[in-house]
Amino acid sequence: MKPFVFINVAASVDGKISNERRVQLRISSKEDMERVDRLRAESDAIMVGIGTVLADNPRLTVKSEELRKKRVLEGKPENPLRVVVDSRARIPEDALILSGEAETLLAVSKKAELDRLKKLQEKAMIFVSGEDRVDLRELMEFLYHIGVRRLMVEGGGELIASLFREGLVDEIYVYYGNMIIAGKNSPTIADGKSLDEPAELELLEVKKLGSGILTRWRVKRKRFN
C-alpha cells in the first residue's frame, strides 16, 4: 500500500524550474502561492529531494495561521510531516526543514555515514532503505504504515523523475508562470535519466490563475499497490 501521491511544481513556459545557476526564482503568482499553501494544509506529508533543500533551504510549513488552526481542530498537527529524500545524508544540520515547527523524516540509503545519522537523529526521524539510493517503494510503504494517506511532492526534478520511473505518481499539478528561463542546463520539471516509457497523462483541469496557467493531470500508468 502507498499514499495518494501528487506532485506540485511551478515552471516557466519552457518547462524550467530554475536557471542554470540553480538559484531560487519567483515563478508562482500570489494566487498560486495561496493555492499551494492550501494543498500543504490538506496533506499528511510533504516530500522534497535533497537538491531542493540545498538550493532553496525551504521550511515546508503551512504559512496561513487560519489553515494551521483548522488542522489542529481536525486533530492534526499544525504542519504536515516533512520528508527529505537524501540518500547520502548530505542535509546541513542547520537546514530550516529540520526546525522544530514540524516533524521531519529523513530518508537515507545504507551508504549514509553512521556518524552523520547519529547527529541528525536528534532533529529528525531516520528511515533507511536501499543500497546506494533510497528505495522509494519501501519509503512509500513506510509512510502509509505511519498514517500518511496524502503525500505532496514539491521537487526537485530528479526526485520527480524517479517517482514517475517507479510508477508512484497519481496526479501532478503544473503551474506555468509568465516567463521564459531558457538554458540547456537549467533544471526541468522531471530531470535525470529519461523514462523507459513516457508516463501518459490525462488532463483534468486547466485555468488561468494570477499571471499564469494552472494545469492538473492524472497519471494513466498503472499505480503501485
C-alpha atoms as an extended CHARMM CRD file, in Angstrom:
* protein
*
       225  EXT
         1         1  MET       CA              0.0000000000        0.0000000000        0.0000000000  PROA      1               0.0000000000
         2         2  LYS       CA              1.0530000000        3.5850000000       -0.5870000000  PROA      2               0.0000000000
         3         3  PRO       CA             -0.3240000000        7.0970000000       -0.0740000000  PROA      3               0.0000000000
         4         4  PHE       CA             -2.0590000000        9.0700000000       -2.7960000000  PROA      4               0.0000000000
         5         5  VAL       CA              0.9480000000       10.8320000000       -4.3160000000  PROA      5               0.0000000000
         6         6  PHE       CA              0.6240000000       14.1420000000       -6.1030000000  PROA      6               0.0000000000
         7         7  ILE       CA              3.3060000000       16.4720000000       -7.3870000000  PROA      7               0.0000000000
         8         8  ASN       CA              3.0460000000       20.2340000000       -7.3150000000  PROA      8               0.0000000000
         9         9  VAL       CA              5.5630000000       22.2470000000       -9.2930000000  PROA      9               0.0000000000
        10        10  ALA       CA              5.8920000000       25.7370000000      -10.7640000000  PROA      10              0.0000000000
        11        11  ALA       CA              7.6850000000       26.0850000000      -14.0790000000  PROA      11              0.0000000000
        12        12  SER       CA              8.3500000000       28.6360000000      -16.7780000000  PROA      12              0.0000000000
        13        13  VAL       CA              6.5240000000       28.3450000000      -20.0890000000  PROA      13              0.0000000000
        14        14  ASP       CA              9.5710000000       26.4600000000      -21.4040000000  PROA      14              0.0000000000
        15        15  GLY       CA              9.3680000000       23.9380000000      -18.5560000000  PROA      15              0.0000000000
        16        16  LYS       CA             12.2790000000       25.1630000000      -16.4110000000  PROA      16              0.0000000000
        17        17  ILE       CA             12.0150000000       25.2170000000      -12.6260000000  PROA      17              0.0000000000
        18        18  SER       CA             15.1850000000       27.2960000000      -12.1460000000  PROA      18              0.0000000000
        19        19  ASN       CA             18.0600000000       28.7070000000      -14.1830000000  PROA      19              0.0000000000
        20        20  GLU       CA             21.4750000000       27.2300000000      -14.8990000000  PROA      20              0.0000000000
        21        21  ARG       CA             22.8260000000       28.6620000000      -11.6220000000  PROA      21              0.0000000000
        22        22  ARG       CA             20.0180000000       26.7700000000       -9.8540000000  PROA      22              0.0000000000
        23        23  VAL       CA             19.0490000000       29.7640000000       -7.7530000000  PROA      23              0.0000000000
        24        24  GLN       CA             15.5400000000       30.0980000000       -6.3490000000  PROA      24              0.0000000000
        25        25  LEU       CA             13.2880000000       32.0410000000       -8.7220000000  PROA      25              0.0000000000
        26        26  ARG       CA              9.8390000000       33.5090000000       -8.0470000000  PROA      26              0.0000000000
        27        27  ILE       CA              7.7810000000       31.6920000000      -10.6850000000  PROA      27              0.0000000000
        28        28  SER       CA              4.4350000000       31.4080000000       -8.8940000000  PROA      28              0.0000000000
        29        29  SER       CA              1.9640000000       34.2580000000       -8.6000000000  PROA      29              0.0000000000
        30        30  LYS       CA              0.4740000000       35.3490000000       -5.2610000000  PROA      30              0.0000000000
        31        31  GLU       CA             -2.6990000000       33.4430000000       -6.1020000000  PROA      31              0.0000000000
        32        32  ASP       CA             -0.7550000000       30.2850000000       -6.8440000000  PROA      32              0.0000000000
        33        33  MET       CA              1.2300000000       30.5090000000       -3.6020000000  PROA      33              0.0000000000
        34        34  GLU       CA             -2.0590000000       30.6830000000       -1.6920000000  PROA      34              0.0000000000
        35        35  ARG       CA             -3.2340000000       27.5710000000       -3.5710000000  PROA      35              0.0000000000
        36        36  VAL       CA             -0.0080000000       25.7550000000       -2.6760000000  PROA      36              0.0000000000
        37        37  ASP       CA             -0.4840000000       26.6470000000        0.9880000000  PROA      37              0.0000000000
        38        38  ARG       CA             -3.9680000000       25.1000000000        0.8970000000  PROA      38              0.0000000000
        39        39  LEU       CA             -2.5760000000       21.9450000000       -0.7180000000  PROA      39              0.0000000000
        40        40  ARG       CA              0.0340000000       21.6920000000        2.0300000000  PROA      40              0.0000000000
        41        41  ALA       CA             -2.6090000000       22.1090000000        4.7080000000  PROA      41              0.0000000000
        42        42  GLU       CA             -4.6830000000       19.3140000000        3.1600000000  PROA      42              0.0000000000
        43        43  SER       CA             -1.7360000000       16.8910000000        3.0160000000  PROA      43              0.0000000000
        44        44  ASP       CA             -0.4180000000       14.4400000000        5.5910000000  PROA      44              0.0000000000
        45        45  ALA       CA              3.1800000000       14.8580000000        4.4530000000  PROA      45              0.0000000000
        46        46  ILE       CA              5.2710000000       16.9890000000        2.0900000000  PROA      46              0.0000000000
        47        47  MET       CA              8.2870000000       15.4880000000        0.3050000000  PROA      47              0.0000000000
        48        48  VAL       CA             11.3190000000       17.0370000000       -1.3800000000  PROA      48              0.0000000000
        49        49  GLY       CA             14.6900000000       15.8010000000       -2.5630000000  PROA      49              0.0000000000
        50        50  ILE       CA             17.9770000000       16.9020000000       -1.0250000000  PROA      50              0.0000000000
        51        51  GLY       CA             18.7380000000       19.0730000000       -4.0790000000  PROA      51              0.0000000000
        52        52  THR       CA             15.7570000000       21.2810000000       -3.2610000000  PROA      52              0.0000000000
        53        53  VAL       CA             16.8710000000       21.5930000000        0.3530000000  PROA      53              0.0000000000
        54        54  LEU       CA             20.4240000000       22.5670000000       -0.6340000000  PROA      54              0.0000000000
        55        55  ALA       CA             19.2690000000       25.0510000000       -3.2840000000  PROA      55              0.0000000000
        56        56  ASP       CA             16.2650000000       26.6720000000       -1.5930000000  PROA      56              0.0000000000
        57        57  ASN       CA             16.5150000000       25.8410000000        2.1410000000  PROA      57              0.0000000000
        58        58  PRO       CA             12.6870000000       25.6270000000        2.4820000000  PROA      58              0.0000000000
        59        59  ARG       CA             10.7050000000       25.2910000000        5.7070000000  PROA      59              0.0000000000
        60        60  LEU       CA              7.8470000000       23.3660000000        4.0410000000  PROA      60              0.0000000000
        61        61  THR       CA              5.3120000000       24.5650000000        6.5800000000  PROA      61              0.0000000000
        62        62  VAL       CA              1.7850000000       25.9360000000        6.2220000000  PROA      62              0.0000000000
        63        63  LYS       CA              2.0230000000       29.7240000000        6.0650000000  PROA      63              0.0000000000
        64        64  SER       CA             -1.6030000000       30.5890000000        6.8690000000  PROA      64              0.0000000000
        65        65  GLU       CA             -2.3930000000       30.7490000000       10.5940000000  PROA      65              0.0000000000
        66        66  GLU       CA             -6.0420000000       30.0740000000        9.7630000000  PROA      66              0.0000000000
        67        67  LEU       CA             -5.1530000000       26.8710000000        7.8980000000  PROA      67              0.0000000000
        68        68  ARG       CA             -2.8810000000       25.7320000000       10.7330000000  PROA      68              0.0000000000
        69        69  LYS       CA             -5.6860000000       26.2850000000       13.2510000000  PROA      69              0.0000000000
        70        70  LYS       CA             -8.0650000000       24.3170000000       11.0250000000  PROA      70              0.0000000000
        71        71  ARG       CA             -5.6470000000       21.3890000000       11.0290000000  PROA      71              0.0000000000
        72        72  VAL       CA             -5.4770000000       21.4530000000       14.8200000000  PROA      72              0.0000000000
        73        73  LEU       CA             -9.2870000000       21.4840000000       15.0950000000  PROA      73              0.0000000000
        74        74  GLU       CA             -9.2910000000       18.3850000000       12.8770000000  PROA      74              0.0000000000
        75        75  GLY       CA             -6.9770000000       16.6330000000       15.3340000000  PROA      75              0.0000000000
        76        76  LYS       CA             -3.8600000000       17.0360000000       13.2000000000  PROA      76              0.0000000000
        77        77  PRO       CA             -0.5290000000       18.7190000000       13.9840000000  PROA      77              0.0000000000
        78        78  GLU       CA             -0.2100000000       22.3430000000       12.8270000000  PROA      78              0.0000000000
        79        79  ASN       CA              2.0070000000       21.3040000000        9.9370000000  PROA      79              0.0000000000
        80        80  PRO       CA              2.2860000000       18.1140000000        7.8720000000  PROA      80              0.0000000000
        81        81  LEU       CA              5.2130000000       15.7470000000        8.2520000000  PROA      81              0.0000000000
        82        82  ARG       CA              8.2000000000       16.8790000000        6.1590000000  PROA      82              0.0000000000
        83        83  VAL       CA             10.0470000000       14.1640000000        4.2270000000  PROA      83              0.0000000000
        84        84  VAL       CA             13.5070000000       14.6250000000        2.7070000000  PROA      84              0.0000000000
        85        85  VAL       CA             14.9080000000       12.0260000000        0.2950000000  PROA      85              0.0000000000
        86        86  ASP       CA             18.6440000000       12.2630000000        0.9610000000  PROA      86              0.0000000000
        87        87  SER       CA             20.4950000000        9.0510000000        0.0860000000  PROA      87              0.0000000000
        88        88  ARG       CA             23.8920000000       10.1450000000        1.4840000000  PROA      88              0.0000000000
        89        89  ALA       CA             22.6040000000       12.2730000000        4.3880000000  PROA      89              0.0000000000
        90        90  ARG       CA             24.0480000000       15.4790000000        2.9500000000  PROA      90              0.0000000000
        91        91  ILE       CA             21.4930000000       17.7260000000        4.6330000000  PROA      91              0.0000000000
        92        92  PRO       CA             23.0650000000       20.5700000000        6.6810000000  PROA      92              0.0000000000
        93        93  GLU       CA             22.3500000000       20.3150000000       10.3930000000  PROA      93              0.0000000000
        94        94  ASP       CA             21.0660000000       23.9160000000       10.3830000000  PROA      94              0.0000000000
        95        95  ALA       CA             18.6670000000       23.4190000000        7.4620000000  PROA      95              0.0000000000
        96        96  LEU       CA             15.3220000000       25.1340000000        8.0680000000  PROA      96              0.0000000000
        97        97  ILE       CA             13.4840000000       21.9040000000        7.2710000000  PROA      97              0.0000000000
        98        98  LEU       CA             14.9810000000       20.4620000000       10.4870000000  PROA      98              0.0000000000
        99        99  SER       CA             13.4170000000       23.2030000000       12.6030000000  PROA      99              0.0000000000
       100       100  GLY       CA             11.0130000000       22.3000000000       15.3760000000  PROA      100             0.0000000000
       101       101  GLU       CA              7.9880000000       23.7790000000       13.5970000000  PROA      101             0.0000000000
       102       102  ALA       CA              7.0690000000       20.3480000000       12.2280000000  PROA      102             0.0000000000
       103       103  GLU       CA              8.2710000000       16.7680000000       12.3590000000  PROA      103             0.0000000000
       104       104  THR       CA             10.7960000000       15.7490000000        9.7260000000  PROA      104             0.0000000000
       105       105  LEU       CA             11.5830000000       12.3130000000        8.3160000000  PROA      105             0.0000000000
       106       106  LEU       CA             14.9710000000       11.8910000000        6.6590000000  PROA      106             0.0000000000
       107       107  ALA       CA             15.0340000000        9.0100000000        4.1610000000  PROA      107             0.0000000000
       108       108  VAL       CA             18.5760000000        7.7630000000        3.5190000000  PROA      108             0.0000000000
       109       109  SER       CA             20.2820000000        4.7670000000        1.9220000000  PROA      109             0.0000000000
       110       110  LYS       CA             22.6800000000        2.3230000000        3.5490000000  PROA      110             0.0000000000
       111       111  LYS       CA             25.5510000000        4.4510000000        2.1810000000  PROA      111             0.0000000000
       112       112  ALA       CA             24.8030000000        7.2440000000        4.6380000000  PROA      112             0.0000000000
       113       113  GLU       CA             27.5260000000        7.6690000000        7.2720000000  PROA      113             0.0000000000
       114       114  LEU       CA             26.5060000000        6.4550000000       10.7210000000  PROA      114             0.0000000000
       115       115  ASP       CA             28.1920000000        9.3880000000       12.4750000000  PROA      115             0.0000000000
       116       116  ARG       CA             26.1070000000       11.7960000000       10.4040000000  PROA      116             0.0000000000
       117       117  LEU       CA             22.9200000000        9.8920000000       11.1800000000  PROA      117             0.0000000000
       118       118  LYS       CA             23.6300000000        9.9550000000       14.9200000000  PROA      118             0.0000000000
       119       119  LYS       CA             23.7590000000       13.7530000000       14.8090000000  PROA      119             0.0000000000
       120       120  LEU       CA             20.7620000000       14.1090000000       12.5220000000  PROA      120             0.0000000000
       121       121  GLN       CA             18.5020000000       11.7780000000       14.5140000000  PROA      121             0.0000000000
       122       122  GLU       CA             18.4070000000       14.4480000000       17.2290000000  PROA      122             0.0000000000
       123       123  LYS       CA             16.4390000000       16.6320000000       14.8040000000  PROA      123             0.0000000000
       124       124  ALA       CA             14.6560000000       14.1450000000       12.5410000000  PROA      124             0.0000000000
       125       125  MET       CA             13.3270000000       10.6170000000       12.2970000000  PROA      125             0.0000000000
       126       126  ILE       CA             15.5770000000        8.4350000000       10.1480000000  PROA      126             0.0000000000
       127       127  PHE       CA             14.3600000000        5.8780000000        7.6090000000  PROA      127             0.0000000000
       128       128  VAL       CA             16.9920000000        3.6800000000        5.9440000000  PROA      128             0.0000000000
       129       129  SER       CA             16.3660000000        1.6920000000        2.7580000000  PROA      129             0.0000000000
       130       130  GLY       CA             18.1900000000        0.8790000000       -0.4660000000  PROA      130             0.0000000000
       131       131  GLU       CA             21.8910000000        0.2270000000       -1.0060000000  PROA      131             0.0000000000
       132       132  ASP       CA             23.1030000000        3.3190000000       -2.9020000000  PROA      132             0.0000000000
       133       133  ARG       CA             19.8320000000        5.2130000000       -3.3050000000  PROA      133             0.0000000000
       134       134  VAL       CA             16.6770000000        5.3930000000       -1.2160000000  PROA      134             0.0000000000
       135       135  ASP       CA             14.2100000000        2.6730000000       -2.2040000000  PROA      135             0.0000000000
       136       136  LEU       CA             11.1930000000        4.8600000000       -2.9640000000  PROA      136             0.0000000000
       137       137  ARG       CA              8.7260000000        1.9780000000       -2.9610000000  PROA      137             0.0000000000
       138       138  GLU       CA              9.7940000000        0.9250000000        0.5260000000  PROA      138             0.0000000000
       139       139  LEU       CA              9.5800000000        4.5520000000        1.6230000000  PROA      139             0.0000000000
       140       140  MET       CA              6.0040000000        4.7970000000        0.3270000000  PROA      140             0.0000000000
       141       141  GLU       CA              5.0160000000        1.6350000000        2.1740000000  PROA      141             0.0000000000
       142       142  PHE       CA              6.5560000000        3.0080000000        5.3630000000  PROA      142             0.0000000000
       143       143  LEU       CA              4.7700000000        6.3540000000        5.0050000000  PROA      143             0.0000000000
       144       144  TYR       CA              1.4640000000        4.5630000000        4.5270000000  PROA      144             0.0000000000
       145       145  HSD       CA              2.2260000000        2.4190000000        7.5870000000  PROA      145             0.0000000000
       146       146  ILE       CA              2.7030000000        5.5030000000        9.7980000000  PROA      146             0.0000000000
       147       147  GLY       CA             -0.5690000000        7.0460000000        8.6200000000  PROA      147             0.0000000000
       148       148  VAL       CA              0.3190000000        9.1530000000        5.5800000000  PROA      148             0.0000000000
       149       149  ARG       CA             -2.5580000000        8.8860000000        3.1250000000  PROA      149             0.0000000000
       150       150  ARG       CA             -1.9990000000       12.0450000000        1.0690000000  PROA      150             0.0000000000
       151       151  LEU       CA              1.5860000000       12.8970000000        0.0860000000  PROA      151             0.0000000000
       152       152  MET       CA              2.5140000000       16.1650000000       -1.6210000000  PROA      152             0.0000000000
       153       153  VAL       CA              5.7930000000       16.2270000000       -3.5710000000  PROA      153             0.0000000000
       154       154  GLU       CA              7.3610000000       19.6350000000       -4.2110000000  PROA      154             0.0000000000
       155       155  GLY       CA             10.5030000000       18.6620000000       -6.1430000000  PROA      155             0.0000000000
       156       156  GLY       CA             13.0780000000       18.6790000000       -7.3740000000  PROA      156             0.0000000000
       157       157  GLY       CA             13.2930000000       17.3970000000      -10.9060000000  PROA      157             0.0000000000
       158       158  GLU       CA             15.3700000000       14.2830000000      -10.2060000000  PROA      158             0.0000000000
       159       159  LEU       CA             13.0690000000       13.0920000000       -7.4120000000  PROA      159             0.0000000000
       160       160  ILE       CA             10.0300000000       13.7140000000       -9.6090000000  PROA      160             0.0000000000
       161       161  ALA       CA             11.5510000000       11.6870000000      -12.4510000000  PROA      161             0.0000000000
       162       162  SER       CA             12.4100000000        8.8580000000      -10.0340000000  PROA      162             0.0000000000
       163       163  LEU       CA              8.8490000000        8.7530000000       -8.7200000000  PROA      163             0.0000000000
       164       164  PHE       CA              7.5000000000        8.5320000000      -12.2620000000  PROA      164             0.0000000000
       165       165  ARG       CA             10.0340000000        5.8170000000      -13.0710000000  PROA      165             0.0000000000
       166       166  GLU       CA              8.7470000000        3.7430000000      -10.1670000000  PROA      166             0.0000000000
       167       167  GLY       CA              5.1090000000        4.2970000000      -11.1450000000  PROA      167             0.0000000000
       168       168  LEU       CA              4.3480000000        6.0030000000       -7.8390000000  PROA      168             0.0000000000
       169       169  VAL       CA              2.6870000000        9.2270000000       -9.0200000000  PROA      169             0.0000000000
       170       170  ASP       CA             -1.1090000000        9.6220000000       -9.1040000000  PROA      170             0.0000000000
       171       171  GLU       CA             -1.5090000000       13.2670000000      -10.1200000000  PROA      171             0.0000000000
       172       172  ILE       CA              0.6270000000       16.2630000000      -10.9820000000  PROA      172             0.0000000000
       173       173  TYR       CA             -0.1500000000       19.9800000000      -10.7850000000  PROA      173             0.0000000000
       174       174  VAL       CA              1.9730000000       22.2230000000      -13.0060000000  PROA      174             0.0000000000
       175       175  TYR       CA              1.7020000000       25.9820000000      -12.6700000000  PROA      175             0.0000000000
       176       176  TYR       CA              3.2020000000       27.7450000000      -15.6700000000  PROA      176             0.0000000000
       177       177  GLY       CA              4.4630000000       31.2060000000      -14.7540000000  PROA      177             0.0000000000
       178       178  ASN       CA              4.5030000000       34.0370000000      -17.2750000000  PROA      178             0.0000000000
       179       179  MET       CA              8.2010000000       33.7710000000      -18.1560000000  PROA      179             0.0000000000
       180       180  ILE       CA             10.8480000000       32.0740000000      -20.2520000000  PROA      180             0.0000000000
       181       181  ILE       CA             14.0230000000       30.9900000000      -18.4210000000  PROA      181             0.0000000000
       182       182  ALA       CA             15.9150000000       29.0590000000      -21.1450000000  PROA      182             0.0000000000
       183       183  GLY       CA             19.2910000000       27.4060000000      -20.6370000000  PROA      183             0.0000000000
       184       184  LYS       CA             20.3920000000       23.9800000000      -21.8510000000  PROA      184             0.0000000000
       185       185  ASN       CA             21.4380000000       23.0330000000      -18.3120000000  PROA      185             0.0000000000
       186       186  SER       CA             18.5490000000       24.6340000000      -16.4610000000  PROA      186             0.0000000000
       187       187  PRO       CA             16.6330000000       22.0630000000      -14.3390000000  PROA      187             0.0000000000
       188       188  THR       CA             13.2550000000       20.9620000000      -15.6580000000  PROA      188             0.0000000000
       189       189  ILE       CA             10.0800000000       19.5410000000      -14.1250000000  PROA      189             0.0000000000
       190       190  ALA       CA             11.4440000000       15.9850000000      -14.4210000000  PROA      190             0.0000000000
       191       191  ASP       CA             15.2360000000       15.6540000000      -14.6630000000  PROA      191             0.0000000000
       192       192  GLY       CA             17.7780000000       12.8620000000      -14.6160000000  PROA      192             0.0000000000
       193       193  LYS       CA             17.6350000000        9.6740000000      -16.6360000000  PROA      193             0.0000000000
       194       194  SER       CA             14.7560000000        9.5110000000      -19.1130000000  PROA      194             0.0000000000
       195       195  LEU       CA             11.8700000000        7.0980000000      -18.5310000000  PROA      195             0.0000000000
       196       196  ASP       CA             11.8810000000        3.7700000000      -20.3890000000  PROA      196             0.0000000000
       197       197  GLU       CA              8.3510000000        4.6210000000      -21.4940000000  PROA      197             0.0000000000
       198       198  PRO       CA              6.7040000000        8.0510000000      -21.2850000000  PROA      198             0.0000000000
       199       199  ALA       CA              4.1830000000        8.3930000000      -18.4690000000  PROA      199             0.0000000000
       200       200  GLU       CA              0.8560000000        9.0760000000      -20.1700000000  PROA      200             0.0000000000
       201       201  LEU       CA             -1.2890000000       11.7780000000      -18.5660000000  PROA      201             0.0000000000
       202       202  GLU       CA             -4.9390000000       12.7740000000      -18.6850000000  PROA      202             0.0000000000
       203       203  LEU       CA             -5.7390000000       16.4750000000      -18.3680000000  PROA      203             0.0000000000
       204       204  LEU       CA             -8.2070000000       17.0590000000      -15.5210000000  PROA      204             0.0000000000
       205       205  GLU       CA             -8.1510000000       20.8330000000      -15.1740000000  PROA      205             0.0000000000
       206       206  VAL       CA             -6.7010000000       23.9590000000      -16.7650000000  PROA      206             0.0000000000
       207       207  LYS       CA             -7.3700000000       27.5410000000      -15.7230000000  PROA      207             0.0000000000
       208       208  LYS       CA             -5.8130000000       30.9760000000      -15.5810000000  PROA      208             0.0000000000
       209       209  LEU       CA             -4.5280000000       31.7610000000      -12.1020000000  PROA      209             0.0000000000
       210       210  GLY       CA             -2.9390000000       35.1140000000      -11.3770000000  PROA      210             0.0000000000
       211       211  SER       CA             -0.4170000000       35.8490000000      -14.1110000000  PROA      211             0.0000000000
       212       212  GLY       CA             -0.0170000000       32.1980000000      -15.1450000000  PROA      212             0.0000000000
       213       213  ILE       CA             -1.8170000000       28.9790000000      -16.0060000000  PROA      213             0.0000000000
       214       214  LEU       CA             -2.5880000000       26.0900000000      -13.6530000000  PROA      214             0.0000000000
       215       215  THR       CA             -2.9130000000       22.5620000000      -15.0200000000  PROA      215             0.0000000000
       216       216  ARG       CA             -3.8020000000       19.3340000000      -13.2020000000  PROA      216             0.0000000000
       217       217  TRP       CA             -3.1070000000       15.9180000000      -14.7080000000  PROA      217             0.0000000000
       218       218  ARG       CA             -3.9090000000       12.3380000000      -13.7500000000  PROA      218             0.0000000000
       219       219  VAL       CA             -1.2570000000        9.7180000000      -14.4260000000  PROA      219             0.0000000000
       220       220  LYS       CA             -2.7230000000        6.9170000000      -16.5350000000  PROA      220             0.0000000000
       221       221  ARG       CA              0.1290000000        4.4820000000      -15.8530000000  PROA      221             0.0000000000
       222       222  LYS       CA             -0.8380000000        1.5910000000      -13.5660000000  PROA      222             0.0000000000
       223       223  ARG       CA             -0.3300000000        2.6000000000       -9.9600000000  PROA      223             0.0000000000
       224       224  PHE       CA              1.8440000000        0.7990000000       -7.4320000000  PROA      224             0.0000000000
       225       225  ASN       CA             -0.1760000000       -1.2150000000       -4.8820000000  PROA      225             0.0000000000
